[in-house]
Short mmCIF file of C-alpha atoms and ligand atoms in Angstrom, two decimals:
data_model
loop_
_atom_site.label_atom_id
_atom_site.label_comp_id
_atom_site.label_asym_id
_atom_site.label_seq_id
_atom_site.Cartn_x
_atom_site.Cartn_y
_atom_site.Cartn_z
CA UNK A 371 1.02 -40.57 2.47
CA UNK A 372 2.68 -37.69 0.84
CA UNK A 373 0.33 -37.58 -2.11
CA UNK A 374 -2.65 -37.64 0.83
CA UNK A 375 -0.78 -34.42 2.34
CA UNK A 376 -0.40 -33.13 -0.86
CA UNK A 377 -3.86 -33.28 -1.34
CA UNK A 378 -5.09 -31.94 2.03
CA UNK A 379 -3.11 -28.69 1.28
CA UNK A 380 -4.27 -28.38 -2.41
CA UNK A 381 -7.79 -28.58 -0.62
CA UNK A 382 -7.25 -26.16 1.64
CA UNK A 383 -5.44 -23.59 -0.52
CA UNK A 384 -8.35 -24.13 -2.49
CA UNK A 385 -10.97 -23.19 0.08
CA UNK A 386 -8.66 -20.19 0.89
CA UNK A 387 -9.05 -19.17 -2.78
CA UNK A 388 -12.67 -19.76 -3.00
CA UNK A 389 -13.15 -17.29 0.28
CA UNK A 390 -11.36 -14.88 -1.72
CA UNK A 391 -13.13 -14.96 -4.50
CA UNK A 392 -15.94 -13.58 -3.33
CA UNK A 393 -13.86 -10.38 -2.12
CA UNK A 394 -14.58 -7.55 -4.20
CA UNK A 395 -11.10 -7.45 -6.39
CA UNK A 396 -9.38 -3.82 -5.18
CA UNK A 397 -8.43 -1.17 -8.09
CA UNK A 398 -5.84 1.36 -6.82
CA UNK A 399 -5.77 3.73 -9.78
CA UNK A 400 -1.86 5.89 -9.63
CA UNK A 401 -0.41 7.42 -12.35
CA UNK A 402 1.26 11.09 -12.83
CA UNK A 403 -0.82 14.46 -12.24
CA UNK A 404 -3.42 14.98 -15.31
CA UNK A 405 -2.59 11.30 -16.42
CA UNK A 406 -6.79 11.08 -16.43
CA UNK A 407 -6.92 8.63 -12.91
CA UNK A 408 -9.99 10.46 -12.32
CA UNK A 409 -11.79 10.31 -15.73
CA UNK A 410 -10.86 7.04 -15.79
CA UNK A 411 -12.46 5.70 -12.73
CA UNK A 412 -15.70 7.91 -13.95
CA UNK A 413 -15.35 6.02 -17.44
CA UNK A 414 -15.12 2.67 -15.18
CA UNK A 415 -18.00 3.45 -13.07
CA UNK A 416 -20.19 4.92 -15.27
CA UNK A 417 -19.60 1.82 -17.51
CA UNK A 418 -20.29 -0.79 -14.93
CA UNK A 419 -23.14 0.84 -13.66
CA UNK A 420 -24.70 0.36 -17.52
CA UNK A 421 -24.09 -3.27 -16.92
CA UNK A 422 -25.42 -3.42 -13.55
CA UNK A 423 -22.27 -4.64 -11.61
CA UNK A 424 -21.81 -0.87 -9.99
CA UNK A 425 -17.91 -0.66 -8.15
CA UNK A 426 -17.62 0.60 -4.81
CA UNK A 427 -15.77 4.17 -5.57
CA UNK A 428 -13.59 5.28 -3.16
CA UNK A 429 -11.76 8.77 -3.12
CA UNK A 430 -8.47 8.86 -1.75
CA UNK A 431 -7.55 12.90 -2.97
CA UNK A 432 -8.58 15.27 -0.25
CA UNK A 433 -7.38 18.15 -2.62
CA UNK A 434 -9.47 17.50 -5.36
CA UNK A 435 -12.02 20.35 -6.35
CA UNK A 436 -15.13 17.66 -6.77
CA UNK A 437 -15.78 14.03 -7.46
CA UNK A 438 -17.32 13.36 -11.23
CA UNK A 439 -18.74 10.08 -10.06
CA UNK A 440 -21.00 8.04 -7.64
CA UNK A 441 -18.72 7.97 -4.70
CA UNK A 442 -19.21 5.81 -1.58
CA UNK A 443 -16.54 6.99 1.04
CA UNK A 444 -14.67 10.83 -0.06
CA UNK A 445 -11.77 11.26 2.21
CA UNK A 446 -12.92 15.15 1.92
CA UNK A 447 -16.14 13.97 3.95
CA UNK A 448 -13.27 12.73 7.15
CA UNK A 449 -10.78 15.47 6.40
CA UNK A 450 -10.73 18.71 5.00
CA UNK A 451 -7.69 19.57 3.15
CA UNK A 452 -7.16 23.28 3.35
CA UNK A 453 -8.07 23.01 7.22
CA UNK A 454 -4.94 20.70 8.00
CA UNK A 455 -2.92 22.91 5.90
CA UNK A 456 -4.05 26.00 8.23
CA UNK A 457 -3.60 24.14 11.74
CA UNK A 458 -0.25 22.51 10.61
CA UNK A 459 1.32 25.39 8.49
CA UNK A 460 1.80 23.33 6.12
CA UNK A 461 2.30 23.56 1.99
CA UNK A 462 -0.20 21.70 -0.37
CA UNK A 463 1.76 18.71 -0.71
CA UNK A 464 2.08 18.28 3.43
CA UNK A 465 -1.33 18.76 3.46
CA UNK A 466 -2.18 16.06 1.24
CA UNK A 467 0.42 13.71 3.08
CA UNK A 468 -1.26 14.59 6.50
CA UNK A 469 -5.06 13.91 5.62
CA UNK A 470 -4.03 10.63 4.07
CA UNK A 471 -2.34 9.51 7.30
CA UNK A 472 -5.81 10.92 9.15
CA UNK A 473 -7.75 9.09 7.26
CA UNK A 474 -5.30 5.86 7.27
CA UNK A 475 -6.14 5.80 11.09
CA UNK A 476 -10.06 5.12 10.19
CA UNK A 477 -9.34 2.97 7.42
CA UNK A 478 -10.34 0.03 9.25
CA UNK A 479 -13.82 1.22 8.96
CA UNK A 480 -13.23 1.80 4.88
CA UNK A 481 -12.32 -2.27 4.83
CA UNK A 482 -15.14 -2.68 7.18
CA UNK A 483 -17.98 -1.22 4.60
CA UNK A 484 -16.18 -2.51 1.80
CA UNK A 485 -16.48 -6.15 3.25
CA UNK A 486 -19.92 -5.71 4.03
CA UNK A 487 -20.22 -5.10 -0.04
CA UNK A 488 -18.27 -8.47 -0.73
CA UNK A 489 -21.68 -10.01 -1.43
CA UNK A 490 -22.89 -7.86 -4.47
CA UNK A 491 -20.01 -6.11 -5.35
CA UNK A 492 -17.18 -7.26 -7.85
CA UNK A 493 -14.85 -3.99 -7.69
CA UNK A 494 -13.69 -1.60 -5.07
CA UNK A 495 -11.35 1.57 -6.70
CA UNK A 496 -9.33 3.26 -5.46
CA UNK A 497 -8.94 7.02 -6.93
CA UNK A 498 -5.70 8.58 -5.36
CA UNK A 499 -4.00 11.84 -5.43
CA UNK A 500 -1.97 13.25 -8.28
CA UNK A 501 0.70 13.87 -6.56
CA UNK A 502 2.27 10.50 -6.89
CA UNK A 503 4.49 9.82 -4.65
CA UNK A 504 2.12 11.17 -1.60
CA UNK A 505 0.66 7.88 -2.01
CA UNK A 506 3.65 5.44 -3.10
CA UNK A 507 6.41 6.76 -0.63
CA UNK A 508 3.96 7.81 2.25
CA UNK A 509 3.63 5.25 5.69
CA UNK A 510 -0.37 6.00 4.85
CA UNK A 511 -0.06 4.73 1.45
CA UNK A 512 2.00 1.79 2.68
CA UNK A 513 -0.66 1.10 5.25
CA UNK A 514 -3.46 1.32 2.86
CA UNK A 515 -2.50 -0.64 -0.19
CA UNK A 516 -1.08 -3.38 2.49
CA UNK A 517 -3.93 -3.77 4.21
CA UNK A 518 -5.81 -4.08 1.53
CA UNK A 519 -3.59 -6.61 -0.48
CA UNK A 520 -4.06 -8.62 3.13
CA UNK A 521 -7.57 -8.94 2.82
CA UNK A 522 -8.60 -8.28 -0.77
CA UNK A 523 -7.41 -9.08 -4.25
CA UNK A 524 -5.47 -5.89 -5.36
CA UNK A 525 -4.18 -4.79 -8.14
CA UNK A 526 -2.48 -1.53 -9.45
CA UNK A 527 -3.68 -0.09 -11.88
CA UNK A 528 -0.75 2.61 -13.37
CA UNK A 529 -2.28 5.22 -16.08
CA UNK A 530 -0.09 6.79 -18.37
CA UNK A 531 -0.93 9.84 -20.80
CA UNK A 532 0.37 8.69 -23.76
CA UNK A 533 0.18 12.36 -25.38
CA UNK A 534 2.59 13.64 -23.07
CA UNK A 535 4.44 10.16 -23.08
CA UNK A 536 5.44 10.61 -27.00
CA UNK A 537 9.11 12.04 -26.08
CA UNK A 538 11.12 8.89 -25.37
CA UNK A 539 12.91 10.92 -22.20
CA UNK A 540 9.24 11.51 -20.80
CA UNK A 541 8.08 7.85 -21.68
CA UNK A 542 11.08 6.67 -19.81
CA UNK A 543 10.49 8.50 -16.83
CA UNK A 544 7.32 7.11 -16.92
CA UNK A 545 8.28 3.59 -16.86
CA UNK A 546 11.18 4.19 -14.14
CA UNK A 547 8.30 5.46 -11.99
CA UNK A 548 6.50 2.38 -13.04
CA UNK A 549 8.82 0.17 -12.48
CA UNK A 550 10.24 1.39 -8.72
CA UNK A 551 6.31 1.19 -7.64
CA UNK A 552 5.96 -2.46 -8.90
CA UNK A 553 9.19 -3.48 -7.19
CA UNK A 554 8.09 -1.74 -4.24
CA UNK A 555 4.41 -3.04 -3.58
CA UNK A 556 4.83 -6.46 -5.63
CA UNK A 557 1.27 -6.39 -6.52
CA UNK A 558 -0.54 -7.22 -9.66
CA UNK A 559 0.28 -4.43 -11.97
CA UNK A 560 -1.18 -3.55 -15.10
CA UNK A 561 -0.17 0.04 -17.30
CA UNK A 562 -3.29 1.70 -18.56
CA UNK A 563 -2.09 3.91 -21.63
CA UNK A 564 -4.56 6.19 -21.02
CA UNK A 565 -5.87 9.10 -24.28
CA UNK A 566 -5.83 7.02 -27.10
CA UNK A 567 -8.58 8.70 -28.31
CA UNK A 568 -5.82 11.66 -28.90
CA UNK A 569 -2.66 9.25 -29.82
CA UNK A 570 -2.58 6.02 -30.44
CA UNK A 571 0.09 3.42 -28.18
CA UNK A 572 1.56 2.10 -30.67
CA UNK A 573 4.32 3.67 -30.68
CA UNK A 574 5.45 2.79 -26.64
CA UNK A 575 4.36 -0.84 -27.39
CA UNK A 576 7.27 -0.61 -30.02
CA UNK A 577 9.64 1.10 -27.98
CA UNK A 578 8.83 -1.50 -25.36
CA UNK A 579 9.66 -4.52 -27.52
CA UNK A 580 12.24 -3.02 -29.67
CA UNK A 581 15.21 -1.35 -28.75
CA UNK A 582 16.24 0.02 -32.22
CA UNK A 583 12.91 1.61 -32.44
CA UNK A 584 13.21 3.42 -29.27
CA UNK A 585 16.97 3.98 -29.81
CA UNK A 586 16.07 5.42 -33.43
CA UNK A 587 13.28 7.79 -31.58
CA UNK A 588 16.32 9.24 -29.47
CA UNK A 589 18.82 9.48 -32.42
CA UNK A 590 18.44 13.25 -32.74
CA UNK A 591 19.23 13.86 -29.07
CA UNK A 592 22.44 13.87 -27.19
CA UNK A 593 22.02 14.84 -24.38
CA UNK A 594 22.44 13.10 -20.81
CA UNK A 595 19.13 12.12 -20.66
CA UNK A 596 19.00 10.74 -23.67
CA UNK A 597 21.86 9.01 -22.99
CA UNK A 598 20.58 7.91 -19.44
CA UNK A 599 17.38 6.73 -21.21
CA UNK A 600 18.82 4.78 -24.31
CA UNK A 601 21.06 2.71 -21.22
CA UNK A 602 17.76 2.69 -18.77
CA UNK A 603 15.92 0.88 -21.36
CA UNK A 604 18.66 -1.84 -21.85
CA UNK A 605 17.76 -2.24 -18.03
CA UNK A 606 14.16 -2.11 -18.21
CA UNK A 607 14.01 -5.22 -20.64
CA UNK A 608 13.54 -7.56 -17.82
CA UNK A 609 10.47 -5.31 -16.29
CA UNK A 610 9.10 -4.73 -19.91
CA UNK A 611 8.54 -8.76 -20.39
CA UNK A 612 5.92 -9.13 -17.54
CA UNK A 613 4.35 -6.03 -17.74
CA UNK A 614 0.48 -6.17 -18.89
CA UNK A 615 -0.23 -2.98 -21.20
CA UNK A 616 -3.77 -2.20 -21.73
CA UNK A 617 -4.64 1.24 -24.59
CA UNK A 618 -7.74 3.23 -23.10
CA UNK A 619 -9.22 6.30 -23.25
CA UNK A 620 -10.82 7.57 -20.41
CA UNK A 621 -13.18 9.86 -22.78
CA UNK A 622 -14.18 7.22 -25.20
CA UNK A 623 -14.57 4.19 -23.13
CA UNK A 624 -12.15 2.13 -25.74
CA UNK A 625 -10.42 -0.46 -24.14
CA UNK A 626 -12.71 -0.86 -21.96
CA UNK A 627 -13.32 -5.01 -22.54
CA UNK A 628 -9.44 -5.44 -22.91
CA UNK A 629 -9.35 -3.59 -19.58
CA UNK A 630 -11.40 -6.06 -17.40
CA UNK A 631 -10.33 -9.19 -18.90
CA UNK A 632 -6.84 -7.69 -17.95
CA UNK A 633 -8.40 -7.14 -14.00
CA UNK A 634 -9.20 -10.73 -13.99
CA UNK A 635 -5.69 -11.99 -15.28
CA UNK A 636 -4.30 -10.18 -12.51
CA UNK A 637 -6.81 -11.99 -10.17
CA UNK A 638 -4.93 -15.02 -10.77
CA UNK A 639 -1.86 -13.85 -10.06
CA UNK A 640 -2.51 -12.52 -7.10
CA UNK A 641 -3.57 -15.68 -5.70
CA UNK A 642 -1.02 -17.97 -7.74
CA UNK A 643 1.78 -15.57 -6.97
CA UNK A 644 1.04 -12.88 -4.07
CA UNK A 645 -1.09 -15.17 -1.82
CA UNK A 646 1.85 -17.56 -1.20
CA UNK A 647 4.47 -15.17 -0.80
CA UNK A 648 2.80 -12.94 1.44
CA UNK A 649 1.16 -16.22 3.46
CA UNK A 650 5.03 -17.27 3.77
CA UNK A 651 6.96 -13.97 4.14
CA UNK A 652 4.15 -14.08 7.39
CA UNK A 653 5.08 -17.16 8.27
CA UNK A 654 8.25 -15.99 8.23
CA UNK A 655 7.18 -12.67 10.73
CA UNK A 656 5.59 -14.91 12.64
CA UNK A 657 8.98 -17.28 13.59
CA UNK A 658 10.88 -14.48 14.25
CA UNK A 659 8.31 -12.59 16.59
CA UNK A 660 7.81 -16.23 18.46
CA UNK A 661 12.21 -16.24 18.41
CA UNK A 662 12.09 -12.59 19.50
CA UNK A 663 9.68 -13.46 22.59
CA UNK A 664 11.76 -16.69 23.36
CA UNK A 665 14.91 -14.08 23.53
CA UNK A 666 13.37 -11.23 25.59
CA UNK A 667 11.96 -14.22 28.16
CA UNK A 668 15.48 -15.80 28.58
CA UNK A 669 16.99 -12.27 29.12
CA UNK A 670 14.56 -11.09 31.19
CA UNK A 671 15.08 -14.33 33.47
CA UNK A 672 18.52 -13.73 33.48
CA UNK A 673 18.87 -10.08 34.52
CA UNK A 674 16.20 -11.01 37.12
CA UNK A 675 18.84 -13.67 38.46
CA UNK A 676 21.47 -10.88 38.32
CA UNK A 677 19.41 -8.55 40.43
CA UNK A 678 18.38 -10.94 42.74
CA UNK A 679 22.11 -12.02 43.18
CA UNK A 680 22.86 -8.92 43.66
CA UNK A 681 19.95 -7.75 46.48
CA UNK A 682 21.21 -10.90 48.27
CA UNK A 683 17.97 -13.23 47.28
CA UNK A 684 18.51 -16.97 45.87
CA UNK A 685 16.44 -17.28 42.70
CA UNK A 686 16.27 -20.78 40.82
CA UNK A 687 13.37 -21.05 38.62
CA UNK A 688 11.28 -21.13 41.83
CA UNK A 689 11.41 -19.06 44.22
CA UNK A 690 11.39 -20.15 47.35
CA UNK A 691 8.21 -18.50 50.06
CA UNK A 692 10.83 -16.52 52.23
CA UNK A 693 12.44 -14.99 49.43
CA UNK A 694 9.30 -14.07 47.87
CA UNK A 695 8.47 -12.53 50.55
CA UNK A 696 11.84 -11.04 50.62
CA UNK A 697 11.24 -9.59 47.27
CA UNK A 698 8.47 -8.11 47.91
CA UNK A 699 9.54 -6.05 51.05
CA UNK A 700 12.12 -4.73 48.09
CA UNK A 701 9.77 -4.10 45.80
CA UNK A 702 7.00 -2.22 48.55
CA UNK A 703 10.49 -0.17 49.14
CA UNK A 704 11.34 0.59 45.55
CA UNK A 705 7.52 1.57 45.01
CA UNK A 706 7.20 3.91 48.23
CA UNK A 707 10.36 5.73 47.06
CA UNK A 708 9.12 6.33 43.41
CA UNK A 709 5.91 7.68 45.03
CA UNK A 710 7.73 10.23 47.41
CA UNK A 711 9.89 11.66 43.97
CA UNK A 712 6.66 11.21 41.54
CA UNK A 713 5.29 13.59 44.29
CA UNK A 714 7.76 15.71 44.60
CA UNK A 715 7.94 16.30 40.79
CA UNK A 716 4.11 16.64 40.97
CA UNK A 717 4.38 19.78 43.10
CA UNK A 718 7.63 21.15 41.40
CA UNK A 719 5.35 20.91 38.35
CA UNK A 720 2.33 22.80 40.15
CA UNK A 721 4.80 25.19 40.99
CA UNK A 722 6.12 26.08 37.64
CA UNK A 723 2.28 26.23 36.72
CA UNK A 724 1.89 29.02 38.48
CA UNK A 725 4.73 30.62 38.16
N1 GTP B 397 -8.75 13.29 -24.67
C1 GTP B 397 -8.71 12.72 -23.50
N2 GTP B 397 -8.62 13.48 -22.41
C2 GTP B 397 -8.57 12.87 -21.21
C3 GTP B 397 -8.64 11.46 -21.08
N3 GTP B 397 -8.56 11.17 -19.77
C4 GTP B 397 -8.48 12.32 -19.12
N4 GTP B 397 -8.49 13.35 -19.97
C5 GTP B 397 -8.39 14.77 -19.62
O1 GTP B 397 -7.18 14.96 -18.89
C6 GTP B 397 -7.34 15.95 -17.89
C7 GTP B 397 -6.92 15.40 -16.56
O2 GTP B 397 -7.80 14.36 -16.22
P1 GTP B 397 -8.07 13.92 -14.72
O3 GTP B 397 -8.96 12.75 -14.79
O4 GTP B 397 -8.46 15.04 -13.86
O5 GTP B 397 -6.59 13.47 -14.32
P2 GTP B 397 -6.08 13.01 -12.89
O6 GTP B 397 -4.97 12.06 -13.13
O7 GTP B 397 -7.19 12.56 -12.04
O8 GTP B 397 -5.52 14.38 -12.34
P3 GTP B 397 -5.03 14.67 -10.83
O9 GTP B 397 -6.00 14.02 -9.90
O10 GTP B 397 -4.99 16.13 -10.73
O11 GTP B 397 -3.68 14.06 -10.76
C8 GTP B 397 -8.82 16.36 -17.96
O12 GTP B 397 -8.91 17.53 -18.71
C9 GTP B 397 -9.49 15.21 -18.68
O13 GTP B 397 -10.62 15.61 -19.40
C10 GTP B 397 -8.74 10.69 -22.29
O14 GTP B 397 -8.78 9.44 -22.29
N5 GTP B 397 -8.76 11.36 -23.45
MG1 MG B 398 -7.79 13.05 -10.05
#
C-alpha cells in the first residue's frame, strides 16, 4: 500500500517536473559594477541566436546609457530613470531603487509574455543593474527573483572580473558578496569568472581549494583585512565545496559550452532541491494562514459574545430572532451616529478648504 503511495507521488512529482520543463529556465545575471553582466548577456544572446535557440532578453537597469543586444522588455521603455530622480529628489542610486519597484508592480505582465514564450524559448535573462545591492537587498528585487523562482526554473548567475579579483582582499570581498546572496535567495547559483581573455582563473580556483595558496598570496600583507580575509576563508570552506565555477570571457565567447552545460546542472537542482523546499516551506505558509484564520474566527466570536453581554443581548452560537432584531436596532444606532460626525467632519473639512 505504501509502495502504491509511494508511487502515486513519484508520478505526480514527475508530471510537476515535466510541466516545468517546458518553462523557459530564468538567468538573473548580478555581479559588481563593470564585472561585464552586460557583455555577457550580449555574448549569450548573440551566441544563441547563431544556433537558433534565441533567449528572451530582459533589461532590468533603467540607468543604463543603451542596450547592446536584441532586447524584448527594457525597463527604460516603463520608466525613465532621470524622470523619477527629478519628481522624487532623489540621488542616482534612489532612482534606480524606485524604477525597479515601478516596474515590479507590472511585472506580472513581464511573467505573462515570458510564459507565452515557454513554447519556443529555452532561456529568459535577466540583465540587472550594477549597483548590486539595488537588486539583492531591494523588496523589488525580492519580488522579482521570487516570483520568478515560483513559476520558472531560476538560476543566478554571479559574474566576477577576475582582473580586478587578482588581490586576495578584493577576491574575498567578492565571494562574501557571493556567498550572503546565495544564502539569501537559495537558488541555483553558479560564479561566472568573467575576462579570461585578460587573466586566466586559475589562480581563484587555487585559492578556492587551497588554503596555503591563498594564505601564501596574503603573506606580504598585514593588515586587518588581510587578516579578516585569511580567517573569512577558513569560513568560506563550507560555501566553496558546492559552488559551481564556470571561466568566461564575455569578449571571446570562451566558456561558452562549459557555461550551458553548467545552466542545465542547475536545472536539476532546482527541481531536486528548490522545488521541494519551496513546495513545503508553502505548505508550511499555508497551515499557519489556515491556524491564523481559525484564531482571528474564535476571537472574533468571542469579543462579539463580550459585546453582546455587555449591550444586554444573549448570544449562543445562534442568535435568537428577537435579539437579532435587537442587534440591529444597535447597530442602525451606531451607524446613524457615525453618519452625523462623518458629516460633521465633512463640513469642518470644507471649511478649512476654503479657508
Ligand atoms: N577584456 C574583456 N573585457 C570585458 C569582458 N566583459 C566585459 N568587458 C568590458 O568591461 C567593461 C564593463 O562591461 P559591462 O558589460 O558594461 O559591465 P556591467 O557589469 O554590465 O556594468 P554595469 O551595468 O555598469 O554594472 C566594458 O568595457 C566591457 O567591454 C571580457 O570578458 N573581457
Ligand atoms: Mg550593465
Amino acid at each position: 500500500m505504501a509502495t502504491a503511495k509511494a508511487e502515486e507521488d513519484d508520478a505526480v512529482a514527475g508530471t510537476n517536473l515535466l510541466e516545468r520543463h517546458k518553462k523557459p529556465v530564468c538567468l538573473i545575471v548580478l555581479g559588481m559594477a563593470g564585472s561585464g553582466k552586460t557583455t555577457f548577456v550580449q555574448q549569450l544572446t548573440s551566441r544563441l541566436h547563431a544556433r537558433n535557440k534565441p533567449p528572451y532578453v530582459i533589461n532590468l537597469d533603467p540607468a543604463c546609457r543603451e542596450v547592446p543586444y536584441p532586447v524584448n522588455i527594457d525597463i527604460r521603455d516603463t520608466v525613465n530613470y532621470k524622470e523619477v530622480m527629478k519628481q522624487y529628489s532623489l540621488g542616482p542610486n534612489g532612482g534606480i531603487v524606485t524604477s525597479l519597484n515601478l516596474f515590479a508592480t507590472k511585472f506580472d505582465q513581464v511573467i505573462k509574455l515570458v510564459e507565452k514564450r515557454s513554447a519556443n524559448t529555452d532561456l529568459a535573462i535577466f540583465d540587472t543593474p550594477g549597483q548590486i545591492e539595488v537588486f539583492t537587498w531591494s523588496a523589488s528585487g525580492t519580488i522579482i527573483t521570487e516570483t520568478l523562482a515560483a513559476l520558472f526554473p531560476t538560476v543566478v548567475v554571479y559574474v566576477i572580473d577576475v582582473v580586478r579579483s587578482v588581490s586576495p582582499v578584493t577576491f574575498m570581498s567578492n565571494m562574501l558578496y557571493a556567498c550572503s546572496i546565495l544564502y539569501k535567495l537559495r537558488l541555483p547559483f553558479i560564479i561566472v569568472m568573467n575576462k579570461i581573455d585578460v587573466v586566466k582563473h586559475d589562480y581563484a580556483l587555487e585559492w578556492m581549494t587551497d588554503f596555503d595558496s591563498f594564505e601564501l598570496a596574503l603573506s606580504s600583507d598585514s593588515s586587518y583585512n588581510a587578516n579578516l580575509s585569511r580567517s573569512l576563508s577558513l569560513t568560506l570552506d563550507e560555501f566553496y565545496k558546492d559552488l559551481t565555477t564556470v571561466g568566461f570571457s564575455a569578449v571571446t565567447g570562451e566558456g561558452f559550452d562549459e557555461f550551458l552545460a553548467a545552466v542545465d546542472a542547475a536545472v536539476v537542482e532546482y527541481e531536486t532541491d528548490y522545488c521541494p523546499e519551496h513546495d513545503r516551506l508553502q505548505k508550511l505558509q499555508a497551515e499557519a494562514r489556515s491556524k491564523d484564520k481559525t484564531r482571528q474566527k474564535d476571537k472574533f466570536e468571542s469579543d462579539f459574545q463580550e459585546t453582546s453581554r455587555k449591550l444586554g443581548v444573549t448570544t449562543g452560537r445562534y442568535v435568537s430572532q428577537s435579539n437579532e432584531i435587537l442587534l440591529r436596532s444597535h447597530l442602525s444606532t451606531v451607524n446613524k451616529m457615525f453618519a452625523r460626525l462623518s458629516s460633521s467632519l465633512m463640513l469642518r473639512g470644507a471649511n478649512l478648504t476654503s479657508e
